[in-house]
PDB file of C-alpha atoms in Angstrom:
ATOM      1  CA  MET A   1     -46.581 -80.287 -63.528  1.00  0.00           C
ATOM      2  CA  SER A   2     -49.505 -82.244 -65.350  1.00  0.00           C
ATOM      3  CA  ARG A   3     -49.620 -82.882 -68.813  1.00  0.00           C
ATOM      4  CA  SER A   4     -52.865 -80.418 -68.441  1.00  0.00           C
ATOM      5  CA  ASP A   5     -51.192 -78.088 -66.818  1.00  0.00           C
ATOM      6  CA  GLN A   6     -48.791 -77.957 -69.725  1.00  0.00           C
ATOM      7  CA  LEU A   7     -51.374 -78.065 -71.985  1.00  0.00           C
ATOM      8  CA  GLY A   8     -53.925 -75.082 -70.370  1.00  0.00           C
ATOM      9  CA  PHE A   9     -52.238 -72.394 -71.572  1.00  0.00           C
ATOM     10  CA  ASP A  10     -53.922 -68.594 -73.549  1.00  0.00           C
ATOM     11  CA  LEU A  11     -52.413 -68.632 -76.913  1.00  0.00           C
ATOM     12  CA  ASP A  12     -52.186 -65.491 -78.098  1.00  0.00           C
ATOM     13  CA  LEU A  13     -51.569 -65.336 -81.541  1.00  0.00           C
ATOM     14  CA  PRO A  14     -51.817 -62.167 -83.693  1.00  0.00           C
ATOM     15  CA  GLU A  15     -54.638 -61.933 -85.948  1.00  0.00           C
ATOM     16  CA  LEU A  16     -55.115 -63.050 -89.009  1.00  0.00           C
ATOM     17  CA  PRO A  17     -57.016 -61.251 -92.023  1.00  0.00           C
ATOM     18  CA  ASN A  18     -59.847 -62.777 -93.658  1.00  0.00           C
ATOM     19  CA  PRO A  19     -59.732 -62.896 -97.572  1.00  0.00           C
ATOM     20  CA  ALA A  20     -63.535 -62.449 -97.581  1.00  0.00           C
ATOM     21  CA  SER A  21     -62.735 -58.995 -96.524  1.00  0.00           C
ATOM     22  CA  GLU A  22     -59.850 -58.142 -98.710  1.00  0.00           C
ATOM     23  CA  THR A  23     -60.226 -55.819-101.436  1.00  0.00           C
ATOM     24  CA  THR A  24     -59.005 -56.935-104.992  1.00  0.00           C
ATOM     25  CA  PRO A  25     -56.662 -54.628-106.292  1.00  0.00           C
ATOM     26  CA  ALA A  26     -56.781 -53.196-110.282  1.00  0.00           C
ATOM     27  CA  GLY A  27     -55.226 -55.314-112.668  1.00  0.00           C
ATOM     28  CA  SER A  28     -54.898 -58.707-113.903  1.00  0.00           C
ATOM     29  CA  GLY A  29     -52.530 -61.463-113.508  1.00  0.00           C
ATOM     30  CA  ARG A  30     -49.862 -62.487-111.290  1.00  0.00           C
ATOM     31  CA  GLU A  31     -50.306 -59.467-109.428  1.00  0.00           C
ATOM     32  CA  ALA A  32     -53.828 -59.980-109.170  1.00  0.00           C
ATOM     33  CA  GLY A  33     -54.289 -63.045-108.520  1.00  0.00           C
ATOM     34  CA  ARG A  34     -51.927 -62.508-105.394  1.00  0.00           C
ATOM     35  CA  HIS A  35     -53.658 -59.611-104.547  1.00  0.00           C
ATOM     36  CA  ALA A  36     -56.991 -61.986-104.382  1.00  0.00           C
ATOM     37  CA  ARG A  37     -55.838 -65.004-102.544  1.00  0.00           C
ATOM     38  CA  GLY A  38     -54.558 -62.491 -99.496  1.00  0.00           C
ATOM     39  CA  THR A  39     -51.356 -62.523 -97.993  1.00  0.00           C
ATOM     40  CA  THR A  40     -51.335 -65.567 -94.858  1.00  0.00           C
ATOM     41  CA  HIS A  41     -49.301 -65.106 -91.870  1.00  0.00           C
ATOM     42  CA  ARG A  42     -47.804 -68.422 -90.567  1.00  0.00           C
ATOM     43  CA  THR A  43     -47.325 -68.401 -86.815  1.00  0.00           C
ATOM     44  CA  ALA A  44     -44.226 -70.726 -84.942  1.00  0.00           C
ATOM     45  CA  PRO A  45     -46.373 -73.333 -82.284  1.00  0.00           C
ATOM     46  CA  SER A  46     -46.463 -72.476 -79.307  1.00  0.00           C
ATOM     47  CA  ARG A  47     -44.955 -74.456 -76.358  1.00  0.00           C
ATOM     48  CA  ALA A  48     -45.356 -75.018 -73.334  1.00  0.00           C
ATOM     49  CA  PRO A  49     -42.982 -74.310 -71.290  1.00  0.00           C
ATOM     50  CA  LYS A  50     -40.332 -77.336 -69.725  1.00  0.00           C
ATOM     51  CA  PRO A  51     -41.497 -78.088 -65.411  1.00  0.00           C
ATOM     52  CA  PRO A  52     -38.706 -76.991 -63.638  1.00  0.00           C
ATOM     53  CA  ARG A  53     -35.958 -79.380 -62.652  1.00  0.00           C
ATOM     54  CA  PRO A  54     -35.390 -79.645 -59.255  1.00  0.00           C
ATOM     55  CA  PRO A  55     -33.344 -78.227 -57.264  1.00  0.00           C
ATOM     56  CA  LYS A  56     -30.117 -80.803 -57.180  1.00  0.00           C
ATOM     57  CA  LEU A  57     -28.861 -82.430 -53.752  1.00  0.00           C
ATOM     58  CA  VAL A  58     -25.793 -80.989 -52.331  1.00  0.00           C
ATOM     59  CA  PRO A  59     -24.829 -83.080 -49.268  1.00  0.00           C
ATOM     60  CA  PHE A  60     -23.113 -81.244 -46.426  1.00  0.00           C
ATOM     61  CA  HIS A  61     -19.516 -81.896 -46.969  1.00  0.00           C
ATOM     62  CA  TYR A  62     -17.374 -82.925 -43.952  1.00  0.00           C
ATOM     63  CA  THR A  63     -14.134 -83.435 -44.508  1.00  0.00           C
ATOM     64  CA  ASP A  64     -14.417 -80.181 -46.784  1.00  0.00           C
ATOM     65  CA  ALA A  65     -15.357 -78.120 -43.463  1.00  0.00           C
ATOM     66  CA  LEU A  66     -13.222 -79.490 -41.633  1.00  0.00           C
ATOM     67  CA  TRP A  67     -10.407 -78.350 -43.732  1.00  0.00           C
ATOM     68  CA  THR A  68     -11.556 -75.117 -43.396  1.00  0.00           C
ATOM     69  CA  VAL A  69     -10.695 -74.851 -39.863  1.00  0.00           C
ATOM     70  CA  VAL A  70      -7.246 -76.858 -39.890  1.00  0.00           C
ATOM     71  CA  ARG A  71      -5.969 -74.197 -42.211  1.00  0.00           C
ATOM     72  CA  ASP A  72      -7.063 -71.015 -40.089  1.00  0.00           C
ATOM     73  CA  ILE A  73      -5.730 -72.978 -37.251  1.00  0.00           C
ATOM     74  CA  VAL A  74      -2.433 -73.508 -39.439  1.00  0.00           C
ATOM     75  CA  ALA A  75      -2.157 -69.899 -40.638  1.00  0.00           C
ATOM     76  CA  THR A  76      -3.032 -68.448 -37.567  1.00  0.00           C
ATOM     77  CA  MET A  77      -0.953 -69.816 -34.969  1.00  0.00           C
ATOM     78  CA  ASP A  78       3.162 -70.192 -35.394  1.00  0.00           C
ATOM     79  CA  GLU A  79       2.875 -73.516 -33.177  1.00  0.00           C
ATOM     80  CA  PHE A  80       2.131 -74.822 -37.102  1.00  0.00           C
ATOM     81  CA  ARG A  81       4.401 -73.701 -39.320  1.00  0.00           C
ATOM     82  CA  HIS A  82       5.472 -76.008 -39.745  1.00  0.00           C
ATOM     83  CA  VAL A  83       2.878 -78.005 -41.285  1.00  0.00           C
ATOM     84  CA  ASP A  84       2.285 -78.358 -44.967  1.00  0.00           C
ATOM     85  CA  LEU A  85      -0.420 -78.650 -45.757  1.00  0.00           C
ATOM     86  CA  ASP A  86      -0.379 -80.803 -48.869  1.00  0.00           C
ATOM     87  CA  ARG A  87       0.918 -83.732 -47.344  1.00  0.00           C
ATOM     88  CA  ILE A  88      -2.056 -84.339 -44.903  1.00  0.00           C
ATOM     89  CA  ALA A  89      -5.671 -84.973 -45.406  1.00  0.00           C
ATOM     90  CA  ILE A  90      -8.734 -85.464 -43.320  1.00  0.00           C
ATOM     91  CA  SER A  91     -10.799 -88.750 -43.037  1.00  0.00           C
ATOM     92  CA  ILE A  92     -13.475 -89.408 -41.053  1.00  0.00           C
ATOM     93  CA  THR A  93     -14.680 -92.618 -39.802  1.00  0.00           C
ATOM     94  CA  GLN A  94     -17.979 -94.205 -37.755  1.00  0.00           C
ATOM     95  CA  ALA A  95     -17.997 -94.536 -34.932  1.00  0.00           C
ATOM     96  CA  ARG A  96     -18.824 -98.460 -33.794  1.00  0.00           C
ATOM     97  CA  GLN A  97     -20.661 -97.317 -30.983  1.00  0.00           C
ATOM     98  CA  SER A  98     -22.807 -94.814 -30.089  1.00  0.00           C
ATOM     99  CA  SER A  99     -21.208 -94.153 -26.741  1.00  0.00           C
ATOM    100  CA  LYS A 100     -19.983 -90.709 -26.213  1.00  0.00           C
ATOM    101  CA  HIS A 101     -16.998 -92.137 -24.320  1.00  0.00           C
ATOM    102  CA  GLY A 102     -13.414 -92.845 -27.192  1.00  0.00           C
ATOM    103  CA  THR A 103     -12.108 -91.838 -29.463  1.00  0.00           C
ATOM    104  CA  TYR A 104     -12.934 -88.672 -31.387  1.00  0.00           C
ATOM    105  CA  ALA A 105     -10.122 -88.222 -33.321  1.00  0.00           C
ATOM    106  CA  SER A 106      -6.448 -89.648 -33.853  1.00  0.00           C
ATOM    107  CA  CYS A 107      -3.577 -88.413 -35.711  1.00  0.00           C
ATOM    108  CA  VAL A 108      -1.483 -91.010 -37.559  1.00  0.00           C
ATOM    109  CA  PRO A 109       2.032 -90.328 -38.795  1.00  0.00           C
ATOM    110  CA  LEU A 110       3.131 -92.167 -42.166  1.00  0.00           C
ATOM    111  CA  ARG A 111       6.662 -92.525 -40.587  1.00  0.00           C
ATOM    112  CA  PHE A 112       7.702 -94.022 -37.785  1.00  0.00           C
ATOM    113  CA  GLU A 113      10.537 -92.563 -35.257  1.00  0.00           C
ATOM    114  CA  GLY A 114      12.656 -90.396 -36.533  1.00  0.00           C
ATOM    115  CA  GLY A 115      11.313 -89.788 -40.345  1.00  0.00           C
ATOM    116  CA  ALA A 116      12.568 -93.082 -40.614  1.00  0.00           C
ATOM    117  CA  ARG A 117      10.177 -95.832 -43.794  1.00  0.00           C
ATOM    118  CA  GLU A 118      10.280 -98.875 -41.838  1.00  0.00           C
ATOM    119  CA  THR A 119      11.657-100.291 -39.328  1.00  0.00           C
ATOM    120  CA  VAL A 120      12.580-103.421 -37.460  1.00  0.00           C
ATOM    121  CA  GLN A 121      10.246-105.820 -34.752  1.00  0.00           C
ATOM    122  CA  ASN A 122      11.620-109.081 -33.597  1.00  0.00           C
ATOM    123  CA  ARG A 123      14.210-109.222 -36.293  1.00  0.00           C
ATOM    124  CA  LYS A 124      11.395-108.309 -38.586  1.00  0.00           C
ATOM    125  CA  ARG A 125      11.891-105.709 -40.984  1.00  0.00           C
ATOM    126  CA  PHE A 126       8.618-103.488 -41.668  1.00  0.00           C
ATOM    127  CA  ARG A 127       7.290-100.259 -43.472  1.00  0.00           C
ATOM    128  CA  MET A 128       4.214 -98.922 -43.158  1.00  0.00           C
ATOM    129  CA  GLN A 129       1.816 -99.142 -46.509  1.00  0.00           C
ATOM    130  CA  ALA A 130       2.021 -95.655 -48.348  1.00  0.00           C
ATOM    131  CA  VAL A 131      -1.278 -93.323 -49.081  1.00  0.00           C
ATOM    132  CA  LYS A 132      -1.611 -91.009 -51.728  1.00  0.00           C
ATOM    133  CA  VAL A 133      -3.356 -88.140 -53.151  1.00  0.00           C
ATOM    134  CA  GLY A 134      -2.112 -88.915 -56.767  1.00  0.00           C
ATOM    135  CA  ASP A 135       1.242 -88.004 -57.006  1.00  0.00           C
ATOM    136  CA  ARG A 136       2.427 -86.776 -53.458  1.00  0.00           C
ATOM    137  CA  GLU A 137       3.087 -88.774 -50.937  1.00  0.00           C
ATOM    138  CA  LEU A 138       1.127 -87.827 -47.761  1.00  0.00           C
ATOM    139  CA  LEU A 139       3.330 -87.699 -43.782  1.00  0.00           C
ATOM    140  CA  TYR A 140      -0.263 -87.439 -41.822  1.00  0.00           C
ATOM    141  CA  LEU A 141      -3.636 -88.537 -41.978  1.00  0.00           C
ATOM    142  CA  LEU A 142      -6.173 -86.909 -39.296  1.00  0.00           C
ATOM    143  CA  TYR A 143      -9.181 -88.981 -38.914  1.00  0.00           C
ATOM    144  CA  PHE A 144     -12.427 -88.027 -37.315  1.00  0.00           C
ATOM    145  CA  VAL A 145     -14.378 -89.217 -35.557  1.00  0.00           C
ATOM    146  CA  LEU A 146     -18.680 -89.373 -36.259  1.00  0.00           C
ATOM    147  CA  PRO A 147     -21.050 -88.492 -34.671  1.00  0.00           C
ATOM    148  CA  ARG A 148     -18.892 -89.036 -31.336  1.00  0.00           C
ATOM    149  CA  PHE A 149     -16.889 -85.185 -32.377  1.00  0.00           C
ATOM    150  CA  HIS A 150     -19.271 -83.555 -33.239  1.00  0.00           C
ATOM    151  CA  GLU A 151     -21.857 -83.923 -30.244  1.00  0.00           C
ATOM    152  CA  GLU A 152     -19.250 -82.593 -28.302  1.00  0.00           C
ATOM    153  CA  THR A 153     -21.579 -79.926 -26.848  1.00  0.00           C
ATOM    154  CA  ASP A 154     -18.801 -77.515 -26.165  1.00  0.00           C
ATOM    155  CA  TYR A 155     -17.632 -75.648 -29.734  1.00  0.00           C
ATOM    156  CA  HIS A 156     -14.559 -74.835 -27.710  1.00  0.00           C
ATOM    157  CA  GLU A 157     -13.630 -78.784 -26.856  1.00  0.00           C
ATOM    158  CA  LYS A 158     -13.578 -79.189 -30.314  1.00  0.00           C
ATOM    159  CA  LEU A 159     -11.369 -76.724 -31.502  1.00  0.00           C
ATOM    160  CA  ALA A 160      -9.323 -78.287 -28.799  1.00  0.00           C
ATOM    161  CA  THR A 161      -9.705 -81.614 -30.201  1.00  0.00           C
ATOM    162  CA  ILE A 162      -8.514 -80.755 -33.655  1.00  0.00           C
ATOM    163  CA  ILE A 163      -5.449 -78.977 -32.287  1.00  0.00           C
ATOM    164  CA  HIS A 164      -4.420 -81.539 -30.213  1.00  0.00           C
ATOM    165  CA  GLU A 165      -4.210 -83.534 -33.742  1.00  0.00           C
ATOM    166  CA  LEU A 166      -2.336 -81.500 -35.406  1.00  0.00           C
ATOM    167  CA  TYR A 167       0.065 -80.922 -31.937  1.00  0.00           C
ATOM    168  CA  HIS A 168       0.929 -84.481 -32.058  1.00  0.00           C
ATOM    169  CA  ILE A 169       2.919 -83.427 -35.796  1.00  0.00           C
ATOM    170  CA  SER A 170       6.799 -83.555 -34.993  1.00  0.00           C
ATOM    171  CA  PRO A 171       7.726 -80.237 -36.134  1.00  0.00           C
ATOM    172  CA  LEU A 172      10.007 -81.447 -37.965  1.00  0.00           C
ATOM    173  CA  PHE A 173       7.670 -82.622 -40.128  1.00  0.00           C
ATOM    174  CA  ASN A 174       9.072 -85.538 -41.143  1.00  0.00           C
ATOM    175  CA  GLY A 175       5.631 -88.225 -41.233  1.00  0.00           C
ATOM    176  CA  ASP A 176       7.030 -88.479 -37.070  1.00  0.00           C
ATOM    177  CA  ILE A 177       4.742 -87.981 -34.617  1.00  0.00           C
ATOM    178  CA  ARG A 178       6.206 -85.036 -32.177  1.00  0.00           C
ATOM    179  CA  ARG A 179       7.997 -87.093 -29.098  1.00  0.00           C
ATOM    180  CA  PHE A 180       8.250 -85.985 -25.830  1.00  0.00           C
ATOM    181  CA  PRO A 181      11.212 -87.178 -23.465  1.00  0.00           C
ATOM    182  CA  GLY A 182      10.023 -90.390 -20.544  1.00  0.00           C
ATOM    183  CA  LYS A 183       7.834 -93.064 -21.509  1.00  0.00           C
ATOM    184  CA  ASN A 184       4.283 -91.799 -22.678  1.00  0.00           C
ATOM    185  CA  PHE A 185       6.031 -89.389 -25.457  1.00  0.00           C
ATOM    186  CA  ALA A 186       3.385 -89.119 -26.971  1.00  0.00           C
ATOM    187  CA  HIS A 187       1.570 -86.923 -24.311  1.00  0.00           C
ATOM    188  CA  GLY A 188       4.222 -86.093 -22.469  1.00  0.00           C
ATOM    189  CA  GLN A 189       3.919 -86.470 -18.093  1.00  0.00           C
ATOM    190  CA  SER A 190       0.011 -87.078 -18.869  1.00  0.00           C
ATOM    191  CA  ARG A 191      -2.405 -86.998 -21.092  1.00  0.00           C
ATOM    192  CA  GLU A 192      -4.730 -84.853 -19.091  1.00  0.00           C
ATOM    193  CA  VAL A 193      -1.482 -82.586 -19.036  1.00  0.00           C
ATOM    194  CA  TYR A 194      -1.548 -82.041 -23.034  1.00  0.00           C
ATOM    195  CA  HIS A 195      -5.095 -81.290 -23.655  1.00  0.00           C
ATOM    196  CA  ALA A 196      -5.367 -78.987 -20.277  1.00  0.00           C
ATOM    197  CA  ALA A 197      -2.499 -76.864 -22.847  1.00  0.00           C
ATOM    198  CA  MET A 198      -4.540 -77.542 -26.404  1.00  0.00           C
ATOM    199  CA  ARG A 199      -7.251 -75.695 -24.877  1.00  0.00           C
ATOM    200  CA  LYS A 200      -5.087 -72.730 -23.851  1.00  0.00           C
ATOM    201  CA  LEU A 201      -3.869 -72.956 -27.443  1.00  0.00           C
ATOM    202  CA  ALA A 202      -7.751 -72.645 -28.537  1.00  0.00           C
ATOM    203  CA  ASP A 203      -8.276 -69.942 -26.086  1.00  0.00           C
ATOM    204  CA  ARG A 204      -5.233 -68.416 -28.361  1.00  0.00           C
ATOM    205  CA  TYR A 205      -6.946 -69.039 -31.373  1.00  0.00           C
ATOM    206  CA  LEU A 206      -9.638 -67.547 -30.471  1.00  0.00           C
ATOM    207  CA  ALA A 207      -8.504 -64.252 -29.824  1.00  0.00           C
ATOM    208  CA  ALA A 208      -6.196 -63.841 -32.248  1.00  0.00           C
ATOM    209  CA  SER A 209      -8.529 -65.389 -35.360  1.00  0.00           C
ATOM    210  CA  PRO A 210     -10.850 -63.543 -37.129  1.00  0.00           C
ATOM    211  CA  ASN A 211     -12.233 -66.530 -38.449  1.00  0.00           C
ATOM    212  CA  ALA A 212     -11.929 -68.781 -35.697  1.00  0.00           C
ATOM    213  CA  ASP A 213     -16.221 -67.938 -33.994  1.00  0.00           C
ATOM    214  CA  LEU A 214     -16.814 -68.063 -38.102  1.00  0.00           C
ATOM    215  CA  HIS A 215     -16.871 -72.522 -37.937  1.00  0.00           C
ATOM    216  CA  ALA A 216     -20.866 -72.174 -37.799  1.00  0.00           C
ATOM    217  CA  PHE A 217     -21.225 -76.243 -38.550  1.00  0.00           C
ATOM    218  CA  LEU A 218     -19.497 -76.905 -35.513  1.00  0.00           C
ATOM    219  CA  LYS A 219     -21.847 -75.292 -33.575  1.00  0.00           C
ATOM    220  CA  VAL A 220     -25.160 -76.758 -34.987  1.00  0.00           C
ATOM    221  CA  PRO A 221     -26.352 -80.754 -33.819  1.00  0.00           C
ATOM    222  CA  PHE A 222     -25.123 -83.207 -35.893  1.00  0.00           C
ATOM    223  CA  ASP A 223     -28.707 -84.182 -36.127  1.00  0.00           C
ATOM    224  CA  GLU A 224     -29.541 -81.216 -38.205  1.00  0.00           C
ATOM    225  CA  LEU A 225     -26.846 -82.146 -40.491  1.00  0.00           C
ATOM    226  CA  LEU A 226     -27.831 -85.445 -41.090  1.00  0.00           C
ATOM    227  CA  ALA A 227     -31.451 -83.632 -41.557  1.00  0.00           C
ATOM    228  CA  GLN A 228     -30.199 -81.842 -44.785  1.00  0.00           C
ATOM    229  CA  PRO A 229     -30.939 -82.745 -48.364  1.00  0.00           C
ATOM    230  CA  GLY A 230     -28.175 -85.400 -49.191  1.00  0.00           C
ATOM    231  CA  GLY A 231     -27.048 -85.938 -45.774  1.00  0.00           C
ATOM    232  CA  VAL A 232     -23.405 -85.746 -44.871  1.00  0.00           C
ATOM    233  CA  VAL A 233     -20.360 -87.341 -46.771  1.00  0.00           C
ATOM    234  CA  GLY A 234     -16.912 -86.830 -46.182  1.00  0.00           C
ATOM    235  CA  ASN A 235     -13.274 -88.901 -47.159  1.00  0.00           C
ATOM    236  CA  VAL A 236     -12.773 -91.569 -45.895  1.00  0.00           C
ATOM    237  CA  ILE A 237      -9.410 -93.088 -45.854  1.00  0.00           C
ATOM    238  CA  PRO A 238      -8.444 -96.595 -44.980  1.00  0.00           C
ATOM    239  CA  LYS A 239      -6.368 -96.790 -41.724  1.00  0.00           C
ATOM    240  CA  PRO A 240      -3.035 -97.850 -43.227  1.00  0.00           C
ATOM    241  CA  ARG A 241      -1.491-101.524 -42.234  1.00  0.00           C
ATOM    242  CA  ILE A 242       2.651-101.765 -41.072  1.00  0.00           C
ATOM    243  CA  LEU A 243       3.678-104.990 -43.228  1.00  0.00           C
ATOM    244  CA  PRO A 244       5.829-107.107 -43.715  1.00  0.00           C
ATOM    245  CA  ILE A 245       8.644-105.708 -46.013  1.00  0.00           C
ATOM    246  CA  GLU A 246       7.978-109.098 -48.458  1.00  0.00           C
ATOM    247  CA  GLY A 247       3.948-108.015 -47.872  1.00  0.00           C
ATOM    248  CA  VAL A 248       3.908-104.143 -48.687  1.00  0.00           C
ATOM    249  CA  ALA A 249       0.924-103.258 -50.776  1.00  0.00           C
ATOM    250  CA  PRO A 250      -0.221 -99.592 -51.929  1.00  0.00           C
ATOM    251  CA  MET A 251      -2.868 -98.208 -50.277  1.00  0.00           C
ATOM    252  CA  PRO A 252      -6.377 -98.656 -51.508  1.00  0.00           C
ATOM    253  CA  GLY A 253      -7.764 -94.397 -53.285  1.00  0.00           C
ATOM    254  CA  VAL A 254      -9.621 -92.237 -51.222  1.00  0.00           C
ATOM    255  CA  GLY A 255     -12.444 -92.339 -51.227  1.00  0.00           C
ATOM    256  CA  ARG A 256     -16.122 -90.541 -50.364  1.00  0.00           C
ATOM    257  CA  GLY A 257     -18.745 -91.980 -47.321  1.00  0.00           C
ATOM    258  CA  LYS A 258     -21.703 -91.270 -46.456  1.00  0.00           C
ATOM    259  CA  LEU A 259     -23.155 -91.736 -42.593  1.00  0.00           C
ATOM    260  CA  ASN A 260     -25.873 -92.739 -42.156  1.00  0.00           C
TER     261      ASN A 260
END
């Protein structure tokens, strides 16, 4: 609003009495003088209304939106009853290349085989950096690579990818991954066979949860999310490193990143 707009209002003031037209009442002295002068009505100065504040830009928080999906999957499916969401964190990470080929998401365990805090390699002892939220130490980190994960056009496939990463969590929930027999202990027979099973779990989730088809943000093109006022933000957690025992250092805190 310009200055001229602020000053351009018509003032609706009460009409003041005209002292010259008033009749002086009988009497003299102080009482007569008071009536002779008339009664003055004072009006508080009118102030122009303040211009409205511009609306606050509220960015789209991608990790918060992902949490709504993860919580519903865990609450709906028996396969994830062992998952303690208080000891998991979700992070976004930005793809280094614009190609659609590559990692869409990953589950990072924060313990070694069997839930051990330390491991020995080449006669050296190592420990994973601890990741904490307040006083709570986390056991798993779920990373989603943007925009690659979101640009998968099939909504069902996005759900299968989220379930794929959740299923990597050990049934013992001890910080280790779910281990299959054989050399390919992470995916069993093959990654393709593993993911085909995750698609079937996604089918079951869609059939079982009334909320499964309501995660609208997964159906919106990523460019449209970026075009919202404030853009897209999300929690960003540096990937922990495996360090020699002598060099173990605490992880930096969880930050919030904005996607370009």
